[in-house]
Amino acid sequence: MNMNKKLGRFKQWAGEKMGGESKTTLSDDFKSMEAEMDLRHQGMEKMHNATNIYIRSVSKRKEQDDKEKMLPLDSLSQSLIYHGEEFEHDSTFGTCLTKFGLANERIARLQDTYVERASATWLETTERSLAQMKDYQVARRKLESRRLAYDATLSKMQKQKREDFRVEEELRAQRVKFEESQEDVQRRMNDIQENENELIHNLTQFLDAELEFHEKARETLLALRRQWPG
């Protein structure tokens, strides 16, 4: 883009800010969808950040004395098993410790599976959605740039004292580019709206993963309780 076009767009932008230049306006429906896109983007960013923090906290491993990194639940289960096996085989307390440790060891493996499923369903979905919204924002900035270029050329033509076919041709070209960008932005906004079905599907998978984790963890603890000595 040459310097004259950049200067023309800047003058148009500055004139609009000062109230001295008119601007091509978009339809109310288009502006309403833009406001919706802003809300969706803000909400998705918050959900992505919160999901990321949650998954990191659930999957975070602590370094042990032997430098091995383990889930806190793994660390607890290993300490229970280790100390339980230090007692005689007929020790009720030792048996309780060992059984409780083994149960929590199984739950820790369930937790690993849950984290993998949560990441593959909801976290990755929010990341793809944010990438889609980022592309929309790039297209929206391009639309505004082309709108300024079109209005600058329109203002230039209106102010000239005689007809100039070169300015008229430039205006037609700018109009085509502006309309192409508007159609591109509209298509991207429609795609974001239509992406709701995928979001619902993956959110359901996240729900199923969480439900399965808690159900299996509960089953493990109930089985342990039924076998609990004494």
Short mmCIF file of C-alpha atoms in Angstrom, two decimals:
data_model
loop_
_atom_site.label_atom_id
_atom_site.label_comp_id
_atom_site.label_asym_id
_atom_site.label_seq_id
_atom_site.Cartn_x
_atom_site.Cartn_y
_atom_site.Cartn_z
CA MET A 1 0.00 0.00 0.00
CA ASN A 2 1.45 3.37 -1.01
CA MET A 3 1.84 6.34 1.33
CA ASN A 4 -0.99 8.35 -0.28
CA LYS A 5 -3.54 5.61 0.46
CA LYS A 6 -2.32 5.30 4.04
CA LEU A 7 -2.56 9.05 4.45
CA GLY A 8 -6.04 9.05 2.94
CA ARG A 9 -7.26 6.41 5.37
CA PHE A 10 -5.73 8.27 8.31
CA LYS A 11 -7.38 11.54 7.27
CA GLN A 12 -10.71 9.74 6.94
CA TRP A 13 -10.33 8.14 10.39
CA ALA A 14 -9.29 11.45 11.96
CA GLY A 15 -12.15 13.29 10.24
CA GLU A 16 -14.67 10.78 11.56
CA LYS A 17 -13.27 11.12 15.07
CA MET A 18 -13.62 14.90 14.88
CA GLY A 19 -17.12 14.59 13.44
CA GLY A 20 -16.25 16.26 10.16
CA GLU A 21 -16.48 13.23 7.88
CA SER A 22 -19.40 10.86 7.32
CA LYS A 23 -18.82 7.12 7.34
CA THR A 24 -20.37 4.10 5.69
CA THR A 25 -22.43 2.32 8.33
CA LEU A 26 -23.16 -1.39 8.63
CA SER A 27 -26.64 -2.79 9.18
CA ASP A 28 -28.13 -3.07 12.67
CA ASP A 29 -28.19 -6.88 12.33
CA PHE A 30 -24.49 -6.87 11.45
CA LYS A 31 -23.63 -4.66 14.43
CA SER A 32 -25.79 -6.82 16.70
CA MET A 33 -23.84 -9.91 15.62
CA GLU A 34 -20.57 -8.07 16.26
CA ALA A 35 -21.69 -7.32 19.82
CA GLU A 36 -22.55 -11.00 20.23
CA MET A 37 -19.09 -11.99 18.94
CA ASP A 38 -17.49 -9.75 21.58
CA LEU A 39 -19.50 -11.43 24.34
CA ARG A 40 -18.68 -14.89 23.02
CA HIS A 41 -14.98 -14.05 22.80
CA GLN A 42 -14.80 -12.69 26.35
CA GLY A 43 -16.69 -15.68 27.73
CA MET A 44 -14.60 -18.22 25.83
CA GLU A 45 -11.35 -16.63 27.01
CA LYS A 46 -12.50 -16.82 30.64
CA MET A 47 -13.62 -20.45 30.26
CA HIS A 48 -10.38 -21.44 28.53
CA ASN A 49 -8.24 -19.85 31.24
CA ALA A 50 -10.32 -21.40 34.04
CA THR A 51 -10.29 -24.84 32.37
CA ASN A 52 -6.54 -24.63 31.89
CA ILE A 53 -5.99 -23.75 35.56
CA TYR A 54 -8.36 -26.52 36.67
CA ILE A 55 -6.70 -29.23 34.56
CA ARG A 56 -3.23 -28.13 35.64
CA SER A 57 -4.29 -28.29 39.30
CA VAL A 58 -5.86 -31.75 38.91
CA SER A 59 -2.86 -33.14 37.04
CA LYS A 60 -0.10 -31.34 38.96
CA ARG A 61 2.62 -33.62 40.25
CA LYS A 62 4.78 -33.01 43.31
CA GLU A 63 8.43 -33.95 43.59
CA GLN A 64 9.03 -36.63 46.21
CA ASP A 65 12.07 -37.29 48.37
CA ASP A 66 13.46 -39.56 45.64
CA LYS A 67 12.97 -36.74 43.08
CA GLU A 68 10.16 -38.65 41.36
CA LYS A 69 7.14 -36.51 40.49
CA MET A 70 3.79 -37.96 41.50
CA LEU A 71 0.19 -36.92 41.88
CA PRO A 72 -0.59 -36.00 45.51
CA LEU A 73 -3.02 -38.93 45.59
CA ASP A 74 -0.28 -41.24 44.35
CA SER A 75 2.02 -39.96 47.05
CA LEU A 76 -0.64 -40.59 49.68
CA SER A 77 -1.38 -44.09 48.39
CA GLN A 78 2.31 -45.05 48.31
CA SER A 79 2.85 -43.86 51.88
CA LEU A 80 -0.17 -45.89 53.05
CA ILE A 81 0.94 -49.03 51.22
CA TYR A 82 4.55 -48.71 52.34
CA HIS A 83 3.72 -48.30 56.00
CA GLY A 84 0.97 -50.94 55.90
CA GLU A 85 3.42 -53.53 54.59
CA GLU A 86 5.74 -52.84 57.50
CA PHE A 87 3.23 -54.54 59.84
CA GLU A 88 2.70 -58.29 60.25
CA HIS A 89 0.31 -59.93 57.77
CA ASP A 90 -2.31 -60.47 60.45
CA SER A 91 -2.23 -56.81 61.56
CA THR A 92 -5.65 -55.23 61.11
CA PHE A 93 -4.20 -51.72 61.04
CA GLY A 94 -1.56 -52.72 58.47
CA THR A 95 -4.21 -54.36 56.28
CA CYS A 96 -6.39 -51.24 56.44
CA LEU A 97 -3.48 -49.03 55.43
CA THR A 98 -2.52 -51.28 52.52
CA LYS A 99 -6.05 -51.68 51.18
CA PHE A 100 -6.75 -47.96 51.47
CA GLY A 101 -3.48 -47.19 49.68
CA LEU A 102 -4.23 -49.61 46.82
CA ALA A 103 -7.72 -48.14 46.40
CA ASN A 104 -6.33 -44.62 46.15
CA GLU A 105 -3.68 -45.82 43.72
CA ARG A 106 -6.47 -47.03 41.43
CA ILE A 107 -8.28 -43.70 41.82
CA ALA A 108 -5.09 -41.87 40.85
CA ARG A 109 -5.04 -43.84 37.57
CA LEU A 110 -8.68 -42.93 37.03
CA GLN A 111 -7.67 -39.31 37.60
CA ASP A 112 -4.98 -39.56 34.91
CA THR A 113 -7.57 -40.87 32.42
CA TYR A 114 -10.02 -38.16 33.40
CA VAL A 115 -7.44 -35.42 32.85
CA GLU A 116 -6.59 -36.81 29.40
CA ARG A 117 -10.26 -36.90 28.39
CA ALA A 118 -10.98 -33.43 29.80
CA SER A 119 -8.03 -32.00 27.87
CA ALA A 120 -8.97 -33.75 24.63
CA THR A 121 -12.59 -32.67 24.82
CA TRP A 122 -13.20 -29.32 26.46
CA LEU A 123 -9.76 -27.68 26.73
CA GLU A 124 -8.84 -28.35 23.09
CA THR A 125 -12.32 -27.25 22.03
CA THR A 126 -11.94 -23.87 23.72
CA GLU A 127 -8.52 -23.46 22.11
CA ARG A 128 -9.95 -24.12 18.63
CA SER A 129 -12.83 -21.75 19.32
CA LEU A 130 -10.46 -18.98 20.39
CA ALA A 131 -8.38 -19.52 17.24
CA GLN A 132 -11.56 -19.20 15.16
CA MET A 133 -12.44 -15.96 16.96
CA LYS A 134 -8.93 -14.62 16.42
CA ASP A 135 -9.31 -15.18 12.66
CA TYR A 136 -12.65 -13.35 12.82
CA GLN A 137 -11.01 -10.37 14.54
CA VAL A 138 -8.30 -10.22 11.86
CA ALA A 139 -11.01 -10.20 9.19
CA ARG A 140 -12.93 -7.52 11.10
CA ARG A 141 -9.88 -5.24 11.24
CA LYS A 142 -9.40 -5.78 7.51
CA LEU A 143 -13.02 -4.78 6.93
CA GLU A 144 -12.55 -1.57 8.91
CA SER A 145 -9.38 -0.79 6.95
CA ARG A 146 -11.20 -1.27 3.65
CA ARG A 147 -14.18 0.73 4.90
CA LEU A 148 -11.86 3.65 5.69
CA ALA A 149 -10.23 3.34 2.26
CA TYR A 150 -13.61 3.32 0.54
CA ASP A 151 -14.94 6.30 2.51
CA ALA A 152 -11.71 8.23 1.95
CA THR A 153 -12.04 7.74 -1.81
CA LEU A 154 -15.75 8.61 -1.68
CA SER A 155 -14.96 11.81 0.21
CA LYS A 156 -12.23 12.63 -2.28
CA MET A 157 -14.62 12.21 -5.21
CA GLN A 158 -17.32 14.33 -3.56
CA LYS A 159 -14.88 17.16 -2.95
CA GLN A 160 -13.30 17.28 -6.41
CA LYS A 161 -14.45 20.11 -8.69
CA ARG A 162 -14.67 18.04 -11.87
CA GLU A 163 -15.19 14.41 -12.77
CA ASP A 164 -12.14 12.19 -12.74
CA PHE A 165 -12.60 8.68 -14.14
CA ARG A 166 -9.52 7.50 -12.23
CA VAL A 167 -11.09 8.41 -8.89
CA GLU A 168 -14.38 6.84 -9.97
CA GLU A 169 -12.59 3.62 -10.93
CA GLU A 170 -10.70 3.64 -7.64
CA LEU A 171 -14.01 4.10 -5.81
CA ARG A 172 -15.53 1.10 -7.58
CA ALA A 173 -12.50 -1.02 -6.73
CA GLN A 174 -12.60 0.07 -3.07
CA ARG A 175 -16.32 -0.67 -2.92
CA VAL A 176 -15.76 -4.22 -4.22
CA LYS A 177 -13.03 -4.84 -1.66
CA PHE A 178 -15.19 -3.45 1.13
CA GLU A 179 -18.13 -5.69 0.19
CA GLU A 180 -15.88 -8.74 -0.11
CA SER A 181 -14.53 -8.12 3.40
CA GLN A 182 -18.02 -7.57 4.76
CA GLU A 183 -19.16 -10.92 3.31
CA ASP A 184 -16.06 -12.61 4.76
CA VAL A 185 -16.73 -11.21 8.25
CA GLN A 186 -20.41 -12.17 8.01
CA ARG A 187 -19.44 -15.74 7.04
CA ARG A 188 -17.02 -16.00 9.95
CA MET A 189 -19.64 -14.77 12.41
CA ASN A 190 -22.11 -17.33 11.05
CA ASP A 191 -19.48 -20.08 11.42
CA ILE A 192 -18.90 -19.11 15.05
CA GLN A 193 -22.62 -19.30 15.76
CA GLU A 194 -22.92 -22.66 13.99
CA ASN A 195 -19.97 -24.00 16.00
CA GLU A 196 -22.28 -24.21 19.02
CA ASN A 197 -23.22 -27.81 18.14
CA GLU A 198 -19.59 -28.91 18.39
CA LEU A 199 -19.19 -26.98 21.64
CA ILE A 200 -22.24 -28.69 23.13
CA HIS A 201 -21.02 -32.11 21.95
CA ASN A 202 -17.58 -31.69 23.50
CA LEU A 203 -18.96 -30.15 26.68
CA THR A 204 -21.15 -33.26 26.98
CA GLN A 205 -18.07 -35.45 26.59
CA PHE A 206 -16.38 -33.45 29.34
CA LEU A 207 -19.42 -34.00 31.54
CA ASP A 208 -19.38 -37.75 30.80
CA ALA A 209 -15.67 -37.96 31.60
CA GLU A 210 -16.14 -36.20 34.94
CA LEU A 211 -19.18 -38.31 35.78
CA GLU A 212 -17.36 -41.55 34.93
CA PHE A 213 -14.36 -40.54 37.03
CA HIS A 214 -16.46 -39.83 40.11
CA GLU A 215 -18.62 -42.93 39.63
CA LYS A 216 -15.62 -45.26 39.31
CA ALA A 217 -13.85 -43.57 42.21
CA ARG A 218 -16.97 -44.04 44.33
CA GLU A 219 -17.27 -47.70 43.24
CA THR A 220 -13.63 -48.25 44.23
CA LEU A 221 -14.17 -46.75 47.68
CA LEU A 222 -17.47 -48.64 48.20
CA ALA A 223 -15.75 -51.93 47.31
CA LEU A 224 -13.03 -51.10 49.80
CA ARG A 225 -15.61 -50.26 52.46
CA ARG A 226 -17.32 -53.64 51.98
CA GLN A 227 -13.97 -55.42 52.49
CA TRP A 228 -12.92 -53.18 55.38
CA PRO A 229 -11.57 -55.30 58.25
CA GLY A 230 -13.44 -55.32 61.52
#
